[in-house]
mmCIF file of C-alpha atoms and ligand atoms in Angstrom:
data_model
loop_
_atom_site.group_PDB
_atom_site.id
_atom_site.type_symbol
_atom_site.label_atom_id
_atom_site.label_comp_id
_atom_site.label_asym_id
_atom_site.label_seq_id
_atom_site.Cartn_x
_atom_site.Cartn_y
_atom_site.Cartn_z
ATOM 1 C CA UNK A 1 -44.769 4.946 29.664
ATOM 2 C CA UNK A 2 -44.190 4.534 33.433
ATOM 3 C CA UNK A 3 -41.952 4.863 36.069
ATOM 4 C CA UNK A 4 -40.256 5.837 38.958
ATOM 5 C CA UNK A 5 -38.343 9.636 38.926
ATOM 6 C CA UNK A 6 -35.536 9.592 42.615
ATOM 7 C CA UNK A 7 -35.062 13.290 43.387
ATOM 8 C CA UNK A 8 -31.905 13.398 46.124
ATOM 9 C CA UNK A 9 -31.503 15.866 48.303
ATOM 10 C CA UNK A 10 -32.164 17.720 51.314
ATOM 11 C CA UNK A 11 -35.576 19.754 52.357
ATOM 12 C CA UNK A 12 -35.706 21.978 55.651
ATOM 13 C CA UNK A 13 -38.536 23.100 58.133
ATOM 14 C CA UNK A 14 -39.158 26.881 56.583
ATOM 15 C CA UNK A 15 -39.903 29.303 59.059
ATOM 16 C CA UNK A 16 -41.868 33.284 57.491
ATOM 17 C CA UNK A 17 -43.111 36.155 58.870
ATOM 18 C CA UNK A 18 -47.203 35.306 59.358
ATOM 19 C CA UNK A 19 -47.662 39.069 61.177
ATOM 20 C CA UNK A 20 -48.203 39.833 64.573
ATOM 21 C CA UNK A 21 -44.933 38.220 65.955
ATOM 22 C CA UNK A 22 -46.509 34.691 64.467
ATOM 23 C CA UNK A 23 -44.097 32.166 62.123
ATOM 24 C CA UNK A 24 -45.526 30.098 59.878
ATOM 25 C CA UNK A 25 -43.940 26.698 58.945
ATOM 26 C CA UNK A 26 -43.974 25.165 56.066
ATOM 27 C CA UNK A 27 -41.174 22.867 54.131
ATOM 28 C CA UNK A 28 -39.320 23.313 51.459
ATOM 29 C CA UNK A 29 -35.505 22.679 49.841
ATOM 30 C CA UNK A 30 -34.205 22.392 46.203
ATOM 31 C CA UNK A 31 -34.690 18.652 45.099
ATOM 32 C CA UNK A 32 -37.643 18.455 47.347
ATOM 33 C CA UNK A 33 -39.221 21.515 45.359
ATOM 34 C CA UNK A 34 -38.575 19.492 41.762
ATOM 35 C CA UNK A 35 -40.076 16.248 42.998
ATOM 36 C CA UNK A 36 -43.380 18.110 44.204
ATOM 37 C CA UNK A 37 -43.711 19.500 40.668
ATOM 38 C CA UNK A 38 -42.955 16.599 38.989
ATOM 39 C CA UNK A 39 -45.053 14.887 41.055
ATOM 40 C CA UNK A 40 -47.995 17.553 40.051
ATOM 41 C CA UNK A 41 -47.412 17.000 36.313
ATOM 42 C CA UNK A 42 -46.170 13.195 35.919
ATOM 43 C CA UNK A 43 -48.943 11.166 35.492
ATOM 44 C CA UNK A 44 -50.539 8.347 37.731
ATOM 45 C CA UNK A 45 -48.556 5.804 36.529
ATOM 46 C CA UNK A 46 -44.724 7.445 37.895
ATOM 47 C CA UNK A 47 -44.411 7.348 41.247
ATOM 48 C CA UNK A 48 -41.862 9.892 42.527
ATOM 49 C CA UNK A 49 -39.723 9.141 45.399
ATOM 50 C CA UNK A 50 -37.375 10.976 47.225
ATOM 51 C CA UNK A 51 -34.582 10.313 49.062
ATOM 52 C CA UNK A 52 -32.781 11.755 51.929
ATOM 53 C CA UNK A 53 -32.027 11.194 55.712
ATOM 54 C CA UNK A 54 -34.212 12.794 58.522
ATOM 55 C CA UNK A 55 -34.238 11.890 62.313
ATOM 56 C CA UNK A 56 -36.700 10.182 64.997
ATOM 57 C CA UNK A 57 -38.153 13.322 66.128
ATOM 58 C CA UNK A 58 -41.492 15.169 65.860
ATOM 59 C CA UNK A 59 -40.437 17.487 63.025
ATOM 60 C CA UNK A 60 -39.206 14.405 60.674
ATOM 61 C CA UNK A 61 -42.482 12.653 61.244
ATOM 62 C CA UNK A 62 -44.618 15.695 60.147
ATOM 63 C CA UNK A 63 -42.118 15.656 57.178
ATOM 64 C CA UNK A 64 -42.843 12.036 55.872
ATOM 65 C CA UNK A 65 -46.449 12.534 56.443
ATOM 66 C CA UNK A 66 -46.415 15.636 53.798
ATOM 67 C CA UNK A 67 -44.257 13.969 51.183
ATOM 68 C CA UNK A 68 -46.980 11.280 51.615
ATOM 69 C CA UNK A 69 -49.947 13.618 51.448
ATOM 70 C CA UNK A 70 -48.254 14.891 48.385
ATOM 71 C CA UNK A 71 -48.188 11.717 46.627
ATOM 72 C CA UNK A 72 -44.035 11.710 47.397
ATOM 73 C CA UNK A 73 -42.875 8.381 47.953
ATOM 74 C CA UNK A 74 -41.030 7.838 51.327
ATOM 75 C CA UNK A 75 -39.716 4.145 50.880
ATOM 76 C CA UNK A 76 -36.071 4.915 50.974
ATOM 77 C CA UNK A 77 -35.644 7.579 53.829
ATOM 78 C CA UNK A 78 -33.258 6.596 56.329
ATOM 79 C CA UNK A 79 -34.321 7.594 60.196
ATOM 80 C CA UNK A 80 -31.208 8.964 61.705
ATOM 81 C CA UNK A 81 -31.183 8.743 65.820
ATOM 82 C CA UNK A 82 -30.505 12.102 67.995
ATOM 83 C CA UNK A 83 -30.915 14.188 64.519
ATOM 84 C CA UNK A 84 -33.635 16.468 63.288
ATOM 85 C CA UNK A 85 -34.064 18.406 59.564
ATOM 86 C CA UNK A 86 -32.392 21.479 59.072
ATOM 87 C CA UNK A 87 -34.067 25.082 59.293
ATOM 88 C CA UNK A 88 -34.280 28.019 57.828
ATOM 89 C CA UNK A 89 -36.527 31.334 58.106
ATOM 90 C CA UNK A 90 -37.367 33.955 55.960
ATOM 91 C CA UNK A 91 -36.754 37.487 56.831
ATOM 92 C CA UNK A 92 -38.517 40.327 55.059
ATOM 93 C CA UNK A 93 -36.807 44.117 55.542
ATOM 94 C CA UNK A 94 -38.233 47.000 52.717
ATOM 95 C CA UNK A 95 -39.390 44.078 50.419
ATOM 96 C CA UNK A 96 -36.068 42.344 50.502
ATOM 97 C CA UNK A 97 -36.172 38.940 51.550
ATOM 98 C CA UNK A 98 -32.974 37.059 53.230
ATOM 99 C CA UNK A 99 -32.466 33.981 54.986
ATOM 100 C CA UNK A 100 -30.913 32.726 57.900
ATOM 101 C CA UNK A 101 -29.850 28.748 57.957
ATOM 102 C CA UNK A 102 -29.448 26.297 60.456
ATOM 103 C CA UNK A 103 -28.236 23.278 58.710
ATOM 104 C CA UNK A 104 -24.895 22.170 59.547
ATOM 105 C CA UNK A 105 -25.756 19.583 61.792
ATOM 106 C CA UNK A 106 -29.030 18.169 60.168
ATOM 107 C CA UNK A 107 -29.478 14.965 58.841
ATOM 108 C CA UNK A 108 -30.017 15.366 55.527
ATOM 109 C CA UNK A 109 -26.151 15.769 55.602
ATOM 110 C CA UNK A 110 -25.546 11.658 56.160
ATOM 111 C CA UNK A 111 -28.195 11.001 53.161
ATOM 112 C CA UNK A 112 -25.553 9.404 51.357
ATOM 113 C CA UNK A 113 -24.019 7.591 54.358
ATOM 114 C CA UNK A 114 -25.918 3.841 53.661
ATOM 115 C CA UNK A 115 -24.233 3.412 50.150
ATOM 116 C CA UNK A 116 -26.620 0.316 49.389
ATOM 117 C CA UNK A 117 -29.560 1.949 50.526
ATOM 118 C CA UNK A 118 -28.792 4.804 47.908
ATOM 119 C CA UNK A 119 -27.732 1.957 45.719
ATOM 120 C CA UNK A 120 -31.202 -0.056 45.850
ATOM 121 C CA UNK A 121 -32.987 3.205 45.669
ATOM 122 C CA UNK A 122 -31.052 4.082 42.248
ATOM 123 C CA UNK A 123 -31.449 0.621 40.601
ATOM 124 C CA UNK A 124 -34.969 1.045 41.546
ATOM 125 C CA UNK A 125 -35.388 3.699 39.676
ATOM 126 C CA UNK A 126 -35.555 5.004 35.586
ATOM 127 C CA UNK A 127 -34.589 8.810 36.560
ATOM 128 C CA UNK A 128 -32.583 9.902 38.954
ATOM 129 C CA UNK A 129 -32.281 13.680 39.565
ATOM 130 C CA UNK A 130 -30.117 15.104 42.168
ATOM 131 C CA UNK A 131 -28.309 19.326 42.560
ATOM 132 C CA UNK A 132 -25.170 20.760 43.545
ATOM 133 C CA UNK A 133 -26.908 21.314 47.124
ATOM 134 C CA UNK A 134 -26.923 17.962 47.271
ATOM 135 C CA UNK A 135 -23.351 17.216 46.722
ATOM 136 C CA UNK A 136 -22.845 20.326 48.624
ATOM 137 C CA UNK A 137 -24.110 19.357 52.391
ATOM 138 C CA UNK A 138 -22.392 15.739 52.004
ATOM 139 C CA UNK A 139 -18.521 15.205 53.104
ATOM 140 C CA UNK A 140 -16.408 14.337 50.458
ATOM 141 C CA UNK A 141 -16.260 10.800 51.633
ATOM 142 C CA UNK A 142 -20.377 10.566 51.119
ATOM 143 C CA UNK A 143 -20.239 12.915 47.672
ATOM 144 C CA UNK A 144 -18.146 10.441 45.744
ATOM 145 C CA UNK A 145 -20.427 7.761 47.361
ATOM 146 C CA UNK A 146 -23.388 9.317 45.630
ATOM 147 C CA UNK A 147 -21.300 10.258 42.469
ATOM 148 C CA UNK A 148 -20.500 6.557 42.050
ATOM 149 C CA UNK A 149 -24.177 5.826 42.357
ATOM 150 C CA UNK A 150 -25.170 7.990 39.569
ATOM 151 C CA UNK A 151 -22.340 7.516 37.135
ATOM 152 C CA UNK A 152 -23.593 3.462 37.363
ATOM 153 C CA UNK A 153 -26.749 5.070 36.563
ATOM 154 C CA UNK A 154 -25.980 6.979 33.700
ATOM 155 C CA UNK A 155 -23.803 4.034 32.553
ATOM 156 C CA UNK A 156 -26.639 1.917 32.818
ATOM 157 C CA UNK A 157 -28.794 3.882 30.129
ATOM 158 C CA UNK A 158 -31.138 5.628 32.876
ATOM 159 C CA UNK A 159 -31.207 9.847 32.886
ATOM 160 C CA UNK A 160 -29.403 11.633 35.668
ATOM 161 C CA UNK A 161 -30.762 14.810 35.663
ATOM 162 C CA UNK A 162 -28.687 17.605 37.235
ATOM 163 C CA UNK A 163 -29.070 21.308 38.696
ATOM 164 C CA UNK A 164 -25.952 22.630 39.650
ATOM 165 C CA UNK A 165 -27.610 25.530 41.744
ATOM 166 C CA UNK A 166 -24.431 27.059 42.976
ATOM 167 C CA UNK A 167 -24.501 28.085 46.457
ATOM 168 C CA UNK A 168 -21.045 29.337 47.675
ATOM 169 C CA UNK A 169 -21.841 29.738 50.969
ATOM 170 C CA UNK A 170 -22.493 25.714 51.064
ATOM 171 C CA UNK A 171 -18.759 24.841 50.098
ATOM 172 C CA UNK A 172 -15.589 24.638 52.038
ATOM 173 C CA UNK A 173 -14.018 26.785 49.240
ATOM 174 C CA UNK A 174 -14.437 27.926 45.593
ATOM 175 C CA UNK A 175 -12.055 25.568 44.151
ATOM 176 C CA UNK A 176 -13.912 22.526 45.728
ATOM 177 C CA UNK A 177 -16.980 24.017 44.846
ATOM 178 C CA UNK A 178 -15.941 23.925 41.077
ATOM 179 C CA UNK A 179 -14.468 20.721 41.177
ATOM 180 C CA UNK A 180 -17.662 19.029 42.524
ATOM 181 C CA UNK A 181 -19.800 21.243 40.579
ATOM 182 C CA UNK A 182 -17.972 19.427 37.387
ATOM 183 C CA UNK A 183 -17.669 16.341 38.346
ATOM 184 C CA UNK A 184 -22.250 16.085 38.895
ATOM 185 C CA UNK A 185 -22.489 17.489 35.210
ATOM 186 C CA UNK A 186 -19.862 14.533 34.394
ATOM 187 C CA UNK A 187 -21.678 11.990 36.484
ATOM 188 C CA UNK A 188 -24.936 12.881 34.725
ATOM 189 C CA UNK A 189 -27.303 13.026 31.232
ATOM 190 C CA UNK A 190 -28.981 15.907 31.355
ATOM 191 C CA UNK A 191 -27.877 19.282 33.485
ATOM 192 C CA UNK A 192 -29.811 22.319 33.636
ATOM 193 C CA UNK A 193 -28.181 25.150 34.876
ATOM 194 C CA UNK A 194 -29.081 29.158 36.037
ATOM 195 C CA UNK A 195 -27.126 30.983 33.627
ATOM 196 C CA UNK A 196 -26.907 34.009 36.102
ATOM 197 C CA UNK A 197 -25.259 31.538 38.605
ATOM 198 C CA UNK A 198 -22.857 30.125 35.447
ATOM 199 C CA UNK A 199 -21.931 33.233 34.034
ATOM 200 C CA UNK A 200 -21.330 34.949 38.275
ATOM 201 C CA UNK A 201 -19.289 31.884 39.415
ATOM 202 C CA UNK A 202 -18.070 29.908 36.376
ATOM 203 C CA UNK A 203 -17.075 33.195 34.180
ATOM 204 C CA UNK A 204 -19.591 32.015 31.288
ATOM 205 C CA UNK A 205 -19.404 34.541 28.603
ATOM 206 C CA UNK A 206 -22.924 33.836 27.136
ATOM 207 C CA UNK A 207 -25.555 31.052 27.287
ATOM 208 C CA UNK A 208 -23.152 29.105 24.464
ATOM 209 C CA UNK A 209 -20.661 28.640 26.649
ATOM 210 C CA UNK A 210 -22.565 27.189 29.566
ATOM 211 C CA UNK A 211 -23.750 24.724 26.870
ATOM 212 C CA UNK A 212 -20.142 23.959 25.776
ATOM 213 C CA UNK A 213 -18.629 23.325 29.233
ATOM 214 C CA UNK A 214 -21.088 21.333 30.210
ATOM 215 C CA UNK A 215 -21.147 19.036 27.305
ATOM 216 C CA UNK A 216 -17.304 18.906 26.840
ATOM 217 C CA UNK A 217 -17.466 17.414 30.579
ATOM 218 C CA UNK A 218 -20.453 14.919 29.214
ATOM 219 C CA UNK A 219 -23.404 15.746 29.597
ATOM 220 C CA UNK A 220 -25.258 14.949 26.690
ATOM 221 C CA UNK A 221 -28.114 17.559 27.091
ATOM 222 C CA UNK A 222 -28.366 20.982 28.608
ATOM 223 C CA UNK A 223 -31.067 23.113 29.481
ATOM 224 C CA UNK A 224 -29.786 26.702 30.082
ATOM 225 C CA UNK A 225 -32.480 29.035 32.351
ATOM 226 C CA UNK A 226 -32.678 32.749 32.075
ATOM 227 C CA UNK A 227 -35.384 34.005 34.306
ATOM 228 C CA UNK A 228 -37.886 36.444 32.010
ATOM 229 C CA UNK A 229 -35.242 35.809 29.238
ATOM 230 C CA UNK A 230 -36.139 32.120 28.560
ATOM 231 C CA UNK A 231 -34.224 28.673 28.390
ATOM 232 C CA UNK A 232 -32.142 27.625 25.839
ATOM 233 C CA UNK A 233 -31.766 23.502 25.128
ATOM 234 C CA UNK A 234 -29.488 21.784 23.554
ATOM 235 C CA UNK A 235 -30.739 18.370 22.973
ATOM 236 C CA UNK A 236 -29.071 15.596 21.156
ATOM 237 C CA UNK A 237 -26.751 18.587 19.763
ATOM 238 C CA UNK A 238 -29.375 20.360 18.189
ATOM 239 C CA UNK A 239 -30.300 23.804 19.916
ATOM 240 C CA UNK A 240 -33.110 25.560 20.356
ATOM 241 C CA UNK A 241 -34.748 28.724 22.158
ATOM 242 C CA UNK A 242 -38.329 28.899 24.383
ATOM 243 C CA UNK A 243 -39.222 31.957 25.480
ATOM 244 C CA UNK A 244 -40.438 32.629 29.187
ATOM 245 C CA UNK A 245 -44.004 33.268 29.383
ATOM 246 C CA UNK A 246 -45.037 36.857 30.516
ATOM 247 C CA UNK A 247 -45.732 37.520 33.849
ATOM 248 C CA UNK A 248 -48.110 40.310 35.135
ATOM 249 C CA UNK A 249 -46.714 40.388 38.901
ATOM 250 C CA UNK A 250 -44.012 38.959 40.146
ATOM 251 C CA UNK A 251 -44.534 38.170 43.344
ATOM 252 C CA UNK A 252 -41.799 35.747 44.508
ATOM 253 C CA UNK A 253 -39.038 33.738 42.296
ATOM 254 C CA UNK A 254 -38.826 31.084 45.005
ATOM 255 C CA UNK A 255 -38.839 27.904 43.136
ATOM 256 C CA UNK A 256 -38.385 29.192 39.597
ATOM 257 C CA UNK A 257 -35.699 27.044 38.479
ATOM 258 C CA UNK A 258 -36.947 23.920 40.500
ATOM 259 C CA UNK A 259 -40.501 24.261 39.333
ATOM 260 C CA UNK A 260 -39.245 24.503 35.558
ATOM 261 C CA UNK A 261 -36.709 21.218 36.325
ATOM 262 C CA UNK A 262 -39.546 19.591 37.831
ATOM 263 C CA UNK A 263 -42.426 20.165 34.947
ATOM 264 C CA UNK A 264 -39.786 20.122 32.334
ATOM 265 C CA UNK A 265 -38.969 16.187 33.346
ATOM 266 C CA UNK A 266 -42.249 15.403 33.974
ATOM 267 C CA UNK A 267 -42.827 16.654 30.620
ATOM 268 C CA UNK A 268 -40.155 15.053 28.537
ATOM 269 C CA UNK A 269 -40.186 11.945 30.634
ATOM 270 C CA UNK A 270 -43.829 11.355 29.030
ATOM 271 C CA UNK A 271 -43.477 12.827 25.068
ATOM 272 C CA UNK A 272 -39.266 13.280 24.683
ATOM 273 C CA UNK A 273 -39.871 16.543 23.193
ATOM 274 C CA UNK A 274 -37.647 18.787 24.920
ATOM 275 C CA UNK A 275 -38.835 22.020 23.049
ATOM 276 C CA UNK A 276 -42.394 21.511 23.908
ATOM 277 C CA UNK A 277 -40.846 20.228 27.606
ATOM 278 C CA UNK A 278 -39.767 23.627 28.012
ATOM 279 C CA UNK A 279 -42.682 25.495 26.899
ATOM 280 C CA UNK A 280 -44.829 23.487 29.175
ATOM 281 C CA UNK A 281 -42.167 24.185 32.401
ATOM 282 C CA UNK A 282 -42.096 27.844 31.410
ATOM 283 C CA UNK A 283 -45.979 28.185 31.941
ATOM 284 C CA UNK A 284 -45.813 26.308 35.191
ATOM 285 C CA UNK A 285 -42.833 28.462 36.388
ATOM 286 C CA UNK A 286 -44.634 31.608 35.661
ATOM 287 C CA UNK A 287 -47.546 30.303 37.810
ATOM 288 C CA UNK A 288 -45.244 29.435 40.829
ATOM 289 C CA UNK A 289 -43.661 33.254 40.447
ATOM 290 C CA UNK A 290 -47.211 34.386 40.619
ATOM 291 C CA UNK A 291 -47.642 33.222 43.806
ATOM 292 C CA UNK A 292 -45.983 33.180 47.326
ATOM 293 C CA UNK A 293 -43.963 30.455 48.438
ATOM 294 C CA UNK A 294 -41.814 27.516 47.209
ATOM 295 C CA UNK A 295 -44.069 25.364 46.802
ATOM 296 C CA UNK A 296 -47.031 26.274 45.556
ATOM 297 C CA UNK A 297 -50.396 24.556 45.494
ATOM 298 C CA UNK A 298 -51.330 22.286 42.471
ATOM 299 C CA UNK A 299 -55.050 23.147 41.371
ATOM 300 C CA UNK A 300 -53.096 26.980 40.955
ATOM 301 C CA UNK A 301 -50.653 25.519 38.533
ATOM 302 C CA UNK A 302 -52.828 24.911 35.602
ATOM 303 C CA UNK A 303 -51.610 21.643 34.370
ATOM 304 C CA UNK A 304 -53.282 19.754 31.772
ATOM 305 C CA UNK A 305 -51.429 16.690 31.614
ATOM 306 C CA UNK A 306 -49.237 15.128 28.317
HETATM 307 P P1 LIG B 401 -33.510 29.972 39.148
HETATM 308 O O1 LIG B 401 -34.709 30.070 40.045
HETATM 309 O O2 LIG B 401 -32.855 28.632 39.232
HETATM 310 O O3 LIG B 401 -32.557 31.121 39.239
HETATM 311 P P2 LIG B 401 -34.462 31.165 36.692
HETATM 312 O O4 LIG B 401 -34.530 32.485 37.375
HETATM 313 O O5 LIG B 401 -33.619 31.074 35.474
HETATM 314 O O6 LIG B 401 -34.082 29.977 37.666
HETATM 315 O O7 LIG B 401 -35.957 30.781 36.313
HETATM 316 C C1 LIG B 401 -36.337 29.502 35.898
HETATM 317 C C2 LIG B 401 -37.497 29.614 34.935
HETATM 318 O O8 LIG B 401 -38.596 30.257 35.586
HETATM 319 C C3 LIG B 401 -37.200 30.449 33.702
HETATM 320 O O9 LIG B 401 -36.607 29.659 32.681
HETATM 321 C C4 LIG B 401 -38.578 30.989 33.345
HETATM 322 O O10 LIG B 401 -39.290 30.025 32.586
HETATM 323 C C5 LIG B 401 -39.262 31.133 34.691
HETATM 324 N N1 LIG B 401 -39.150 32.503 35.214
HETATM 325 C C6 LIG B 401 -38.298 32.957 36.165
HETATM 326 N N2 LIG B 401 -38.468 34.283 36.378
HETATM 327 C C7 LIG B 401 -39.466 34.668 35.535
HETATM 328 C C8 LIG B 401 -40.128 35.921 35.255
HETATM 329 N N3 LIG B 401 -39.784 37.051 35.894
HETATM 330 N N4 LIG B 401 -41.099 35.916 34.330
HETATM 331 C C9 LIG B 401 -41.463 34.794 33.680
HETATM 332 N N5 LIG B 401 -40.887 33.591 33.888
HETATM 333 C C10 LIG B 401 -39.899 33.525 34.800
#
């Protein structure tokens, strides 16, 4: 089977600590994270494209030519005049690691201003996968532009895949932020939650519940992460369990979730067994929090392809 997978979203310039009062810069942001992994285990004959808005500057340039070096597909990102991608850096203070953002004003914000563009990019498309960041950095006007876009999707047969990856600093206020939240997992197929983030900001009592809310609002599939614990699936309304794999050193959970989203898709996209999906995503995620970064190199991942 082929393809094309449409991750949505916004990714940032990503400043760290390189020692001796040097940065380094790399790039990096939720949906961008889940296309380079699907990317890494989809095979030859998906392309992966991914959508978003940058601006005419220096830093947006070097940005299209590493989705391209990466294999990303670039055909549908809109050039924005006077506007540049958002930032963030890394701080590190007694192994603790924080971050500072400067993203109010970045581009990535308008992605879902040209509703045909997002349109033609959709209908172009077989999956379309997009996060609660996502509908988080848009104004309401432009959220229910892109929720329109994906309920025709997921009307039209296609899978709308959906991490709600709740960030409450992103929203206006927690009611919004719960509102919106519930209206992606409405608008789509497939979500896969964080239960941590479920249970802290949604009052989830236990995995089950995640599950339950999210398909009483529609989704017909879930895939609940637990960090070491393991992911829990519902598919087709049958549930089942897949452990984590074990981990010798942790060395940074950067990317966990949209590593696992990523290889899980790629996965299931290619053999539509979500069991063995989610085995296969929870060896690549315990690669990626092996290593330093978000996004971490391929030939490290250890992916033999379906
Ligand atoms: P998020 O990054 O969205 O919070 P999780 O922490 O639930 O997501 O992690 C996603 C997946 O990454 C898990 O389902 C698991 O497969 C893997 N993972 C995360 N942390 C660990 C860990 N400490 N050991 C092994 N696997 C892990």
């Amino acid at each position: 089977m082929s393809g094309r997978f449409l991750s949505i979203g916004e990714c940032m310039v990503e400043l760290s600590h390189a020692g001796a009062g040097l940065l380094r810069k790399g790039f990096a942001g939720d949906t961008l994270n889940t296309a380079w992994y699907a990317r890494a285990c989809l095979p030859a004959d998906w392309s992966v494209e991914y959508f978003t808005a940058l601006g005419d500057e220096a830093m947006s340039d070097e940005m299209i030519a590493f989705y391209k070096q990466a294999g990303i597909g670039t055909e549908f990102i809109r050039r924005i005049k006077g506007k540049a991608p958002g930032l963030y850096m890394i701080s590190l203070k007694d192994g603790e690691r924080s971050f500072s953002y400067w993203r109010d004003n970045s581009a990535a914000r308008q992605l879902a201003a040209d509703a045909e563009l997002l349109r033609e990019a959709i209908e172009a498309s077989d999956v379309v996968y997009f996060s609660g960041i996502t509908l988080a950095i848009l104004s309401r006007n432009d959220a229910d532009t892109l929720l329109a876009e994906v309920r025709r999707a997921k009307a039209a047969g296609k899978i709308v895949a959906f991490d709600p990856n709740i960030r409450p600093r992103l929203w206006s206020g927690y009611d919004m932020m719960h509102t919106t939240i519930s209206e992606g997992a409405r608008a789509s197929s497939l979500v896969l939650p964080s239960f941590d983030d479920e249970a802290t900001h949604f009052g989830d009592v236990s995995i089950a519940a995640t599950i339950q809310r999210y398909r009483t609002l529609g989704a017909t599939d879930v895939v609940v992460k637990n960090g070491a614990e393991g992911a829990t699936l519902s598919f087709d309304g049958v549930e089942s369990f897949v452990p984590a794999e074990k981990v010798e050193q942790v060395v940074d959970t950067t990317s966990a979730g949209d590593s696992f989203n990523g290889a899980f898709l790629a996965r299931y996209l290619e053999t539509k067994d979500a069991p063995a999906a989610a085995a296969f995503a929870a060896k690549v995620a315990a690669r990626v929090v092996s290593e330093h970064g978000a996004l971490v190199a391929w030939e490290k991942l250890g992916i033999d392809k379906a």
